[in-house]
XYZ file of N, CA and C in Angstrom:
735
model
N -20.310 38.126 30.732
C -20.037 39.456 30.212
C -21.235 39.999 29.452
N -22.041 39.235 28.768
C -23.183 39.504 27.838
C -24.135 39.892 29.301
N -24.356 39.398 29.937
C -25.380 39.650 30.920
C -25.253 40.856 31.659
N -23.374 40.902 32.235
C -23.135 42.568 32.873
C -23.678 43.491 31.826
N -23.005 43.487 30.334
C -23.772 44.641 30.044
C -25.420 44.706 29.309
N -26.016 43.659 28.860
C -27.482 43.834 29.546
C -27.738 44.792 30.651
N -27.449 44.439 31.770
C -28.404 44.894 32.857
C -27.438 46.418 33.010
N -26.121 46.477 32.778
C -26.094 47.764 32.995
C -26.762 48.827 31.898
N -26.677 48.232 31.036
C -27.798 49.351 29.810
C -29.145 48.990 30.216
N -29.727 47.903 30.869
C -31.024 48.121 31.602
C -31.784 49.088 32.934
N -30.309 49.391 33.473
C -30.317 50.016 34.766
C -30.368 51.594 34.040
N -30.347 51.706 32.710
C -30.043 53.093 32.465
C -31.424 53.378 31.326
N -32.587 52.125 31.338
C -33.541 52.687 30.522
C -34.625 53.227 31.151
N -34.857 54.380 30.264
C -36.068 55.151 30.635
C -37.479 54.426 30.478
N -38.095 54.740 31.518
C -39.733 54.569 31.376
C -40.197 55.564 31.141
N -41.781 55.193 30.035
C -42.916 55.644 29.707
C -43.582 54.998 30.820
N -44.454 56.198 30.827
C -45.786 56.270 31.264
C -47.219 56.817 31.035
N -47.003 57.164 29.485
C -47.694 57.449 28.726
C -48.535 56.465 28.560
N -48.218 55.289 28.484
C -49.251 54.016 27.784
C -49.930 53.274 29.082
N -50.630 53.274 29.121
C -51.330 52.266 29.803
C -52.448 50.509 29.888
N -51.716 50.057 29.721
C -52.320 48.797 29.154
C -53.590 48.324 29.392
N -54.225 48.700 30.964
C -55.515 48.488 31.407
C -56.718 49.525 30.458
N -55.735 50.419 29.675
C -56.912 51.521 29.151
C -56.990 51.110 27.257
N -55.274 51.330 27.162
C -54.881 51.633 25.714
C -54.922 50.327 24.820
N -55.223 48.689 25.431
C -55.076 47.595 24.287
C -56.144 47.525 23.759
N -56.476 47.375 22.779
C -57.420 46.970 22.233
C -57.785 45.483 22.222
N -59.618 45.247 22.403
C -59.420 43.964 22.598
C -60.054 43.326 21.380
N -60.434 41.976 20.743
C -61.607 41.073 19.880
C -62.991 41.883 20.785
N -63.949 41.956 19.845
C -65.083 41.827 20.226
C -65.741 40.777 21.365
N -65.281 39.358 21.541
C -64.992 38.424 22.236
C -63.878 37.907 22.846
N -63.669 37.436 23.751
C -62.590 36.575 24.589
C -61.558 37.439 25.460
N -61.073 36.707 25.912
C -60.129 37.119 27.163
C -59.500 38.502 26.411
N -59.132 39.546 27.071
C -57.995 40.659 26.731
C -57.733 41.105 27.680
N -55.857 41.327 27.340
C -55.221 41.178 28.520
C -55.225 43.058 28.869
N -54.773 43.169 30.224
C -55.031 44.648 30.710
C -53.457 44.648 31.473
N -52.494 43.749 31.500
C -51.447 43.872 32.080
C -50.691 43.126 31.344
N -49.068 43.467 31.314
C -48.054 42.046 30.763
C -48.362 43.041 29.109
N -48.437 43.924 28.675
C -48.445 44.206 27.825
C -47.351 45.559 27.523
N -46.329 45.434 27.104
C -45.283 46.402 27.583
C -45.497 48.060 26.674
N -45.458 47.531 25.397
C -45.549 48.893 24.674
C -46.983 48.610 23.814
N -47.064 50.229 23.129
C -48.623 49.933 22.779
C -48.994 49.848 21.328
N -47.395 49.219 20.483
C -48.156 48.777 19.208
C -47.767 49.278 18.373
N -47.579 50.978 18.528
C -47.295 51.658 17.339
C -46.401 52.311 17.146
N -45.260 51.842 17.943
C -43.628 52.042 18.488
C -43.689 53.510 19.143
N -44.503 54.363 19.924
C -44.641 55.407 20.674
C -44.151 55.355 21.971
N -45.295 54.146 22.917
C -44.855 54.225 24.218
C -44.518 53.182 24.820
N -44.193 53.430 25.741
C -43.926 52.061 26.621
C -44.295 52.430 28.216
N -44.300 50.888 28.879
C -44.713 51.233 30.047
C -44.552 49.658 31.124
N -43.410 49.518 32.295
C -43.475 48.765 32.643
C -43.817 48.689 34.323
N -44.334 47.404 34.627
C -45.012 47.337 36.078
C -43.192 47.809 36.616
N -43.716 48.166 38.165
C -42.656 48.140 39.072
C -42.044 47.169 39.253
N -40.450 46.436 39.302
C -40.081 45.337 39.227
C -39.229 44.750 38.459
N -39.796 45.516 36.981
C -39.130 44.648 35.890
C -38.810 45.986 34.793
N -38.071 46.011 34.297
C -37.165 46.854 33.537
C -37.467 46.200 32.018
N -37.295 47.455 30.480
C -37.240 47.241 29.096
C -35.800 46.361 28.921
N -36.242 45.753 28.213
C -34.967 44.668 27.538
C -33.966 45.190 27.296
N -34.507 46.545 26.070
C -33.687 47.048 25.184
C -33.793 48.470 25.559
N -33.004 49.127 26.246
C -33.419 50.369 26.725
C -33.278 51.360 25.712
N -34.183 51.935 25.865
C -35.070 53.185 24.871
C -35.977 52.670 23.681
N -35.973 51.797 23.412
C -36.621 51.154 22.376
C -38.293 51.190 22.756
N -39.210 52.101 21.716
C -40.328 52.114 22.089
C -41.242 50.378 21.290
N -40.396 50.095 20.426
C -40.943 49.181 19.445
C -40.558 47.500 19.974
N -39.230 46.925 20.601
C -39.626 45.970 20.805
C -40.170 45.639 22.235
N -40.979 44.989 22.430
C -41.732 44.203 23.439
C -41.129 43.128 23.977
N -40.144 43.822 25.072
C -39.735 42.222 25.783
C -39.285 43.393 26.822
N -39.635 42.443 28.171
C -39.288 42.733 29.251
C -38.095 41.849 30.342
N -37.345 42.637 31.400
C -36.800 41.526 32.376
C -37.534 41.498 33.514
N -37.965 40.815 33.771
C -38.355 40.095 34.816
C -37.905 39.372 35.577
N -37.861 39.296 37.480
C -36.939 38.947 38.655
C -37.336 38.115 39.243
N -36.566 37.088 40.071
C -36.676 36.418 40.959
C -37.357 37.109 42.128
N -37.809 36.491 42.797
C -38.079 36.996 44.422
C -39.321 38.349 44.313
N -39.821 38.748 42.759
C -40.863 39.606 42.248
C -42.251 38.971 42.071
N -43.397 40.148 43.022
C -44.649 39.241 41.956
C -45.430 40.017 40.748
N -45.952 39.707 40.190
C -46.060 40.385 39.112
C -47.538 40.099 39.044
N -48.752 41.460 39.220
C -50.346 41.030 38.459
C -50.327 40.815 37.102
N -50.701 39.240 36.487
C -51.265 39.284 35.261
C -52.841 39.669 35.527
N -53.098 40.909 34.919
C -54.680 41.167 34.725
C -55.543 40.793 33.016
N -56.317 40.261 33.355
C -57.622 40.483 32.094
C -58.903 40.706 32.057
N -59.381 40.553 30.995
C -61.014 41.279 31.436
C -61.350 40.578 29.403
N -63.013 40.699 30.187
C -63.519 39.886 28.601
C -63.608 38.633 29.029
N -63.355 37.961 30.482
C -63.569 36.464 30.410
C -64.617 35.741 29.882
N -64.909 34.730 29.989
C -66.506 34.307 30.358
C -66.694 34.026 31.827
N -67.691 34.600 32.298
C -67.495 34.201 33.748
C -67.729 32.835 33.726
N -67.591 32.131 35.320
C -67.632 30.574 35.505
C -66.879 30.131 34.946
N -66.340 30.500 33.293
C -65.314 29.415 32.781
C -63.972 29.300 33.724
N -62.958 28.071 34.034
C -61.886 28.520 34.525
C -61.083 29.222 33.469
N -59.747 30.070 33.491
C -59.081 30.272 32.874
C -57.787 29.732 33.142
N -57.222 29.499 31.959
C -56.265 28.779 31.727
C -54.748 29.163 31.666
N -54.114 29.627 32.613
C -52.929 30.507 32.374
C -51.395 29.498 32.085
N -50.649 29.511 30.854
C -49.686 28.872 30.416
C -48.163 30.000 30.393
N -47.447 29.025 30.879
C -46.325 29.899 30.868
C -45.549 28.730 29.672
N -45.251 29.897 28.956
C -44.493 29.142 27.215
C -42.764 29.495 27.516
N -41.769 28.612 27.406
C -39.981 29.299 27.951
C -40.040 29.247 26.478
N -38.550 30.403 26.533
C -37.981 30.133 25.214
C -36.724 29.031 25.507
N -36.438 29.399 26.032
C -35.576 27.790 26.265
C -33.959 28.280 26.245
N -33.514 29.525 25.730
C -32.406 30.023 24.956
C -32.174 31.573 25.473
N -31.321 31.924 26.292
C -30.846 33.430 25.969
C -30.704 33.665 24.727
N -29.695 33.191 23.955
C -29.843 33.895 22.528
C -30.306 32.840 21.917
N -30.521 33.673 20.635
C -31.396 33.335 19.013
C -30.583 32.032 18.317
N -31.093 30.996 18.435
C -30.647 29.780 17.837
C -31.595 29.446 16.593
N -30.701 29.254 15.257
C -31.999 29.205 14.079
C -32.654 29.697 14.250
N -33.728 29.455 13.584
C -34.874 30.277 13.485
C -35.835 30.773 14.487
N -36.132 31.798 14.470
C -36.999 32.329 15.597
C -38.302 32.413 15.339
N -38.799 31.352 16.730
C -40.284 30.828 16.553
C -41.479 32.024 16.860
N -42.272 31.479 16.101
C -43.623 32.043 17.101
C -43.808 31.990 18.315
N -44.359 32.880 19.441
C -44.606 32.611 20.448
C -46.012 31.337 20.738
N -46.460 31.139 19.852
C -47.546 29.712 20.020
C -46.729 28.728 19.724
N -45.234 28.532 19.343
C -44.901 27.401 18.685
C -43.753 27.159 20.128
N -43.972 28.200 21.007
C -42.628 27.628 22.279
C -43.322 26.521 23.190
N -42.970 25.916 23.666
C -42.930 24.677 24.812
C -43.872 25.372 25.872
N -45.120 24.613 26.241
C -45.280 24.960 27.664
C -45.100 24.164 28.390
N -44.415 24.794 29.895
C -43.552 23.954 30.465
C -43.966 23.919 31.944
N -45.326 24.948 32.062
C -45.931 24.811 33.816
C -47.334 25.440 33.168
N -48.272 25.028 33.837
C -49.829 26.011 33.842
C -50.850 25.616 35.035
N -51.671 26.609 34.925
C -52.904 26.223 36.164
C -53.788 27.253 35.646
N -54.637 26.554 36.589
C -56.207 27.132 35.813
C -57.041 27.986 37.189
N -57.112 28.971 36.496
C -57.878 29.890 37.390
C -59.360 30.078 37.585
N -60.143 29.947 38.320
C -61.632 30.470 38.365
C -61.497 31.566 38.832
N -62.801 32.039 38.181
C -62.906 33.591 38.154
C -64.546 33.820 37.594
N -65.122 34.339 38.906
C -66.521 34.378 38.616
C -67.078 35.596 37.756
N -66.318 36.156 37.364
C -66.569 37.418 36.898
C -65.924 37.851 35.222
N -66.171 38.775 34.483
C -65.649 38.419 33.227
C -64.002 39.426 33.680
N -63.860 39.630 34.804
C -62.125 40.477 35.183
C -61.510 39.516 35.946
N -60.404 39.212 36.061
C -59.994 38.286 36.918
C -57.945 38.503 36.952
N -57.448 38.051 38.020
C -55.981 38.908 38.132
C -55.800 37.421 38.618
N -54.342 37.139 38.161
C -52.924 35.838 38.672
C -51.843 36.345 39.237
N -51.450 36.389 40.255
C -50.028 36.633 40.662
C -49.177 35.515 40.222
N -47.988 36.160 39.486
C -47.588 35.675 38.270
C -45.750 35.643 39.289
N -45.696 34.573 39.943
C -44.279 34.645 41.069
C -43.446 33.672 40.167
N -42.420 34.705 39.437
C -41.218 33.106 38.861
C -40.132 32.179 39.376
N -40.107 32.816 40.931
C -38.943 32.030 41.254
C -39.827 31.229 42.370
N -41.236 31.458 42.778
C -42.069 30.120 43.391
C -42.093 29.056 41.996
N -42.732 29.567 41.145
C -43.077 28.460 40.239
C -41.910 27.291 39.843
N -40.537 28.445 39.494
C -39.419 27.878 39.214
C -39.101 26.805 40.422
N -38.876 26.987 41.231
C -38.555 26.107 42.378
C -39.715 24.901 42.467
N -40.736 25.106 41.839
C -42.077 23.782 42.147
C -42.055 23.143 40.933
N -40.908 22.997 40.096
C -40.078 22.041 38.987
C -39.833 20.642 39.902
N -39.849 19.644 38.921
C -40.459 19.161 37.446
C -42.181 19.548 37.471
N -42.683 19.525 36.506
C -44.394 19.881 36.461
C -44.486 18.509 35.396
N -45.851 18.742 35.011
C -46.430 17.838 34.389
C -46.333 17.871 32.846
N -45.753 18.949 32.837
C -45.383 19.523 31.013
C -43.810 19.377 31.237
N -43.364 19.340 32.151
C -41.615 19.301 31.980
C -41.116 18.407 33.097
N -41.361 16.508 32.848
C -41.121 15.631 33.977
C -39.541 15.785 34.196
N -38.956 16.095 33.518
C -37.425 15.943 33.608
C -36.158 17.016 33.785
N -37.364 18.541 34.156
C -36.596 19.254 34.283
C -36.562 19.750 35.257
N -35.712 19.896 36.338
C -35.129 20.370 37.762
C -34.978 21.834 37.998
N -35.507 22.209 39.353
C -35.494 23.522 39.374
C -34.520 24.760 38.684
N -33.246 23.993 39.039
C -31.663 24.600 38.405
C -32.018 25.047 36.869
N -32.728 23.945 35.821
C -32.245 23.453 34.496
C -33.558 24.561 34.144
N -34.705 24.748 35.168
C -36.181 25.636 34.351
C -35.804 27.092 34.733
N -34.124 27.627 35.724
C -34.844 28.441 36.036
C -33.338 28.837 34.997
N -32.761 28.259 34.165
C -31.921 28.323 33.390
C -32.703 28.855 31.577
N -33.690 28.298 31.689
C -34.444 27.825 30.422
C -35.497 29.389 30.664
N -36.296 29.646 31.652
C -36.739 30.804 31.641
C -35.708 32.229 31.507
N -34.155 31.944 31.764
C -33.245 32.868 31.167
C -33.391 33.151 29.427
N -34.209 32.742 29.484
C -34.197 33.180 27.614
C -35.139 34.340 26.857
N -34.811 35.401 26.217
C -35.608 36.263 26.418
C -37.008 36.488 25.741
N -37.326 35.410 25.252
C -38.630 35.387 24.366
C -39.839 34.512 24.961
N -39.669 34.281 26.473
C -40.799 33.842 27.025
C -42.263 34.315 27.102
N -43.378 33.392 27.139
C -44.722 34.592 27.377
C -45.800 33.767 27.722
N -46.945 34.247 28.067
C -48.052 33.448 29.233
C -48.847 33.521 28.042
N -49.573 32.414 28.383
C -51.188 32.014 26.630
C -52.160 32.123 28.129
N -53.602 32.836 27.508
C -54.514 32.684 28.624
C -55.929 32.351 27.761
N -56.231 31.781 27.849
C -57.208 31.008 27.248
C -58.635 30.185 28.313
N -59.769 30.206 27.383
C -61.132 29.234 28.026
C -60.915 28.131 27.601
N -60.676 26.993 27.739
C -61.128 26.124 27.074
C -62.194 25.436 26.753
N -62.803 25.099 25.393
C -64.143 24.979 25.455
C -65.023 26.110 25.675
N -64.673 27.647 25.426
C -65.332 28.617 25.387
C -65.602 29.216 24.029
N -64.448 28.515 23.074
C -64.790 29.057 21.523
C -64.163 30.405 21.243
N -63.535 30.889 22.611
C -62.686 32.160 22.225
C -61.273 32.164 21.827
N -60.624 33.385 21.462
C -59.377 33.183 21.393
C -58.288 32.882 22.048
N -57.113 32.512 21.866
C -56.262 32.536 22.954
C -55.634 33.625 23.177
N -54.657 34.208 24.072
C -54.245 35.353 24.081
C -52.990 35.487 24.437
N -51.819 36.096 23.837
C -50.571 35.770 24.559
C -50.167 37.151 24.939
N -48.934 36.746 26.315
C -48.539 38.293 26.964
C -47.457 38.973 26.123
N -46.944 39.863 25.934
C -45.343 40.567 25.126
C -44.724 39.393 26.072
N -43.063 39.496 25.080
C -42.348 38.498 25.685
C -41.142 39.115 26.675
N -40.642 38.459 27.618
C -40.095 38.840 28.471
C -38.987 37.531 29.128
N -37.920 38.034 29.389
C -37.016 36.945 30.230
C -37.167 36.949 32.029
N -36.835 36.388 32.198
C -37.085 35.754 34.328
C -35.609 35.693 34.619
N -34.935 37.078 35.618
C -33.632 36.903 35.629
C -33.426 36.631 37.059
N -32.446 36.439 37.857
C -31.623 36.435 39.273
C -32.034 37.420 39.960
N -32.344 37.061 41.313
C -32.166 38.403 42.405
C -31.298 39.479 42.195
N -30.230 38.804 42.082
C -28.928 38.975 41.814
C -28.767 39.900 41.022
N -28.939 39.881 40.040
C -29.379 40.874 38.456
C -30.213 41.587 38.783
N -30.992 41.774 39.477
C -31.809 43.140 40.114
C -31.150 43.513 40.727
N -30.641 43.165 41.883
C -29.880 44.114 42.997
C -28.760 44.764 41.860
N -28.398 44.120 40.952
C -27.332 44.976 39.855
C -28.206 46.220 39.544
N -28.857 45.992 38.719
C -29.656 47.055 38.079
C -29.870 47.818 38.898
N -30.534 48.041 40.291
C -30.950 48.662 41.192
C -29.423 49.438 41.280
N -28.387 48.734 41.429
C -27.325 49.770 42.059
C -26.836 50.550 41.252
N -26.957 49.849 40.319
C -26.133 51.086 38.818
C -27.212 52.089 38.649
N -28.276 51.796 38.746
C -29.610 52.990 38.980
C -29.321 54.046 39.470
N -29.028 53.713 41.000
C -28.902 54.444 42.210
C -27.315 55.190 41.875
N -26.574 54.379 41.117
C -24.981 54.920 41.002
C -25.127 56.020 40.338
N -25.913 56.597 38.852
C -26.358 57.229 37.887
C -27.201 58.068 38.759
N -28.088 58.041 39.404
C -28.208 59.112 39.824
C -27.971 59.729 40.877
N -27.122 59.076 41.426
C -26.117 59.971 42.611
C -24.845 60.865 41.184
N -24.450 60.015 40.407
C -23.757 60.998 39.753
C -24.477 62.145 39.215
N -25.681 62.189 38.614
C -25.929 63.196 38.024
C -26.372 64.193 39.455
N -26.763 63.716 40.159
C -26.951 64.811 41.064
C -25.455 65.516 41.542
N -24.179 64.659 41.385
C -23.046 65.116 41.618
C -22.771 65.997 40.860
N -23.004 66.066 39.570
C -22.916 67.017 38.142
C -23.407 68.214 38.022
N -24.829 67.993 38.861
C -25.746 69.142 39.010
C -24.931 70.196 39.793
N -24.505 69.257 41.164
C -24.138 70.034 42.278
C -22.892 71.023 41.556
N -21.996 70.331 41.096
C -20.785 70.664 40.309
C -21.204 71.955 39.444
N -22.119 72.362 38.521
C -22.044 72.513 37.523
C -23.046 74.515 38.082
N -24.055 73.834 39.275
C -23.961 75.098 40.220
C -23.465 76.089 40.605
N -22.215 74.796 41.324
C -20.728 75.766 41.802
C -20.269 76.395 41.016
N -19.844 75.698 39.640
C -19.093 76.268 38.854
C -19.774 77.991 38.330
N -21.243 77.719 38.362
C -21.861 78.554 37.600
C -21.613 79.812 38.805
N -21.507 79.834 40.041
C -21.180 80.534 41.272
C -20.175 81.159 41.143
N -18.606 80.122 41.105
C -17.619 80.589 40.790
C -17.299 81.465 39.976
N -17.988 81.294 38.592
C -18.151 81.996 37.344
C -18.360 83.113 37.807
N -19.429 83.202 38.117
C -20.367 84.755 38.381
C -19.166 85.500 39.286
N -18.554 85.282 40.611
C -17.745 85.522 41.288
C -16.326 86.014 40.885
N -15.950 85.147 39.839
C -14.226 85.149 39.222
C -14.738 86.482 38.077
N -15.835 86.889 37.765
C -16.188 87.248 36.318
C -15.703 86.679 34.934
N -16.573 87.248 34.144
C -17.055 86.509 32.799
C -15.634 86.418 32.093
N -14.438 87.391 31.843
C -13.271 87.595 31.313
C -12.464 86.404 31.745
N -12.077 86.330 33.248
C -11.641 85.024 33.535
C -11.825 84.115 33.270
N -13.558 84.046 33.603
C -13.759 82.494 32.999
C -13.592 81.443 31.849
N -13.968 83.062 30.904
C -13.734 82.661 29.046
C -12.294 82.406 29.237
N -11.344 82.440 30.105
C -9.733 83.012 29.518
C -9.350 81.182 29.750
N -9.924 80.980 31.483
C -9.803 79.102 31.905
C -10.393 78.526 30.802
N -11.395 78.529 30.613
C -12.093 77.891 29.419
C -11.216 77.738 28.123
N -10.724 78.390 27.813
C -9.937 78.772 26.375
C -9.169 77.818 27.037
N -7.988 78.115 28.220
C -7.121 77.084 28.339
C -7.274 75.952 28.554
N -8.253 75.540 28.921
C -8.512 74.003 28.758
C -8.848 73.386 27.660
N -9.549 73.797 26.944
C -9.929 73.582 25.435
C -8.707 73.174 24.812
N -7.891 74.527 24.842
C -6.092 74.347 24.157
C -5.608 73.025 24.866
N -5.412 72.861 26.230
C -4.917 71.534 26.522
C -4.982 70.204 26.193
N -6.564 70.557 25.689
C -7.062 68.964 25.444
C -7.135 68.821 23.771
N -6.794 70.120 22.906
C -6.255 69.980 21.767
C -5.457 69.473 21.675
N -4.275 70.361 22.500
C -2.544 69.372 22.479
C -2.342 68.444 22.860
N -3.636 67.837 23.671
C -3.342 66.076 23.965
C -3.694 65.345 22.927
N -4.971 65.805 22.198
C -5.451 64.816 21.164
C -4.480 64.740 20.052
N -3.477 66.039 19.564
C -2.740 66.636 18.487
C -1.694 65.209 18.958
N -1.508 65.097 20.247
C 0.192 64.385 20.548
C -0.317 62.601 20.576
N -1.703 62.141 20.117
C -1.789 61.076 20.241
C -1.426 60.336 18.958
N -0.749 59.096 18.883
C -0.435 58.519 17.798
C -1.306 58.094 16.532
N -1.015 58.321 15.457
C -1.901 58.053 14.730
C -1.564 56.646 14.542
N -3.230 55.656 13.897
C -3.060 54.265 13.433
C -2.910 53.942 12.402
N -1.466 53.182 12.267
C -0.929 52.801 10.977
C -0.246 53.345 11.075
N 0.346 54.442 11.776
C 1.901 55.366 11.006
C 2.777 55.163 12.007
């Protein structure tokens, strides 16, 4: 039940496209900075997510967490590398749909899969696939956990990727956090999408006619229906029981 209505208040949040992450993050003077995986821009204004994956919290310009799908790929981009170094891409789970005690740092979560990228250049992009990775369980950071149990554990919504040189002396860098949900849970979202705006286009159509009819019946009539419906739905609310009496 927690999850239906998640995704149906996900299927109903608006995107920004005001922000752009490849332009608007700011980076260190040195080391990796990320140009993708970065959802809003900091100063609770905008937001902005790749195709694919939907805001956590719909309308919320301020927190940073995304959903993210099975069967989706997703570019992690950065720039600022060192060239030749490999880079080091870590995927950190939270382990938890919801908030158990205390809520960690994102450097203090478990990493539980990684691989290292070369990249001759100081820009370099990962296709970032969660339900390949999920399925190529147990890894070498998580001997004991089975595809079922990681792709359970990436259900939690405070997950996020560390990208780092090692042995380059730079910083590390982590992505906004985001949960890894079901096909399944997309094709939801997608339909309640599509449901919402077939209705509002139904509303539109409606609200046309009516404005047609109007013009047609003239203005006297219309005010006169209007009045009577108003009155009707007075005398329904007037005849409903009050609580406690």
């Amino acid at each position: 039940m927690v999850y239906s209505t998640l995704f149906l208040l996900t299927a109903l949040s608006p995107v920004s496209l005001a922000f752009d992450p490849a332009k608007d993050t700011s980076c260190n003077e040195q080391g990796i900075c990320l140009s993708s995986f970065v959802w809003c821009d900091g100063r609770g204004k905008a937001c902005s997510y790749p195709e694919g994956a939907d805001a956590l919290i719909p309308g919320s310009t301020a927190a940073s967490y995304a959903v993210l799908y099975h069967g989706v790929e997703y570019e992690l981009h950065w720039r600022q590398a060192e060239p030749g170094t490999d880079v080091l891409v870590e995927w950190l789970f939270d382990g938890s749909p919801f908030f158990k005690g205390e809520e960690r740092l994102a450097r203090e979560l478990p990493v539980m899969w990684s691989t290292n990228v070369t990249t001759p250049a100081t820009e370099g992009t990962f296709i970032f696939d969660p339900f390949s990775i999920l399925k190529g369980f147990p890894t070498s950071h998580a001997r004991d956990m089975s595809p079922e149990e990681a792709a359970s554990a990436a259900g939690g919504i405070a997950n996020t990727i560390r990208l780092s040189q090692p042995g380059s002396g730079f910083p590390e860098v982590y992505t906004d956090q985001f949960t890894v949900q079901s096909s399944w849970a997309h094709e939801l979202v997608k339909n309640v999408r599509q449901q919402e705006t077939d209705l509002r286009s139904a509303d539109k159509h409606k609200m046309r006619l009516g404005v047609g009819i109007g013009v047609g019946l003239g203005v006297p009539l219309l005010s006169a229906w209007m009045w009577w419906a108003a009155s009707k739905h007075a005398s329904s609310r007037a005849t409903l029981p009050v609580q406690g009496k």
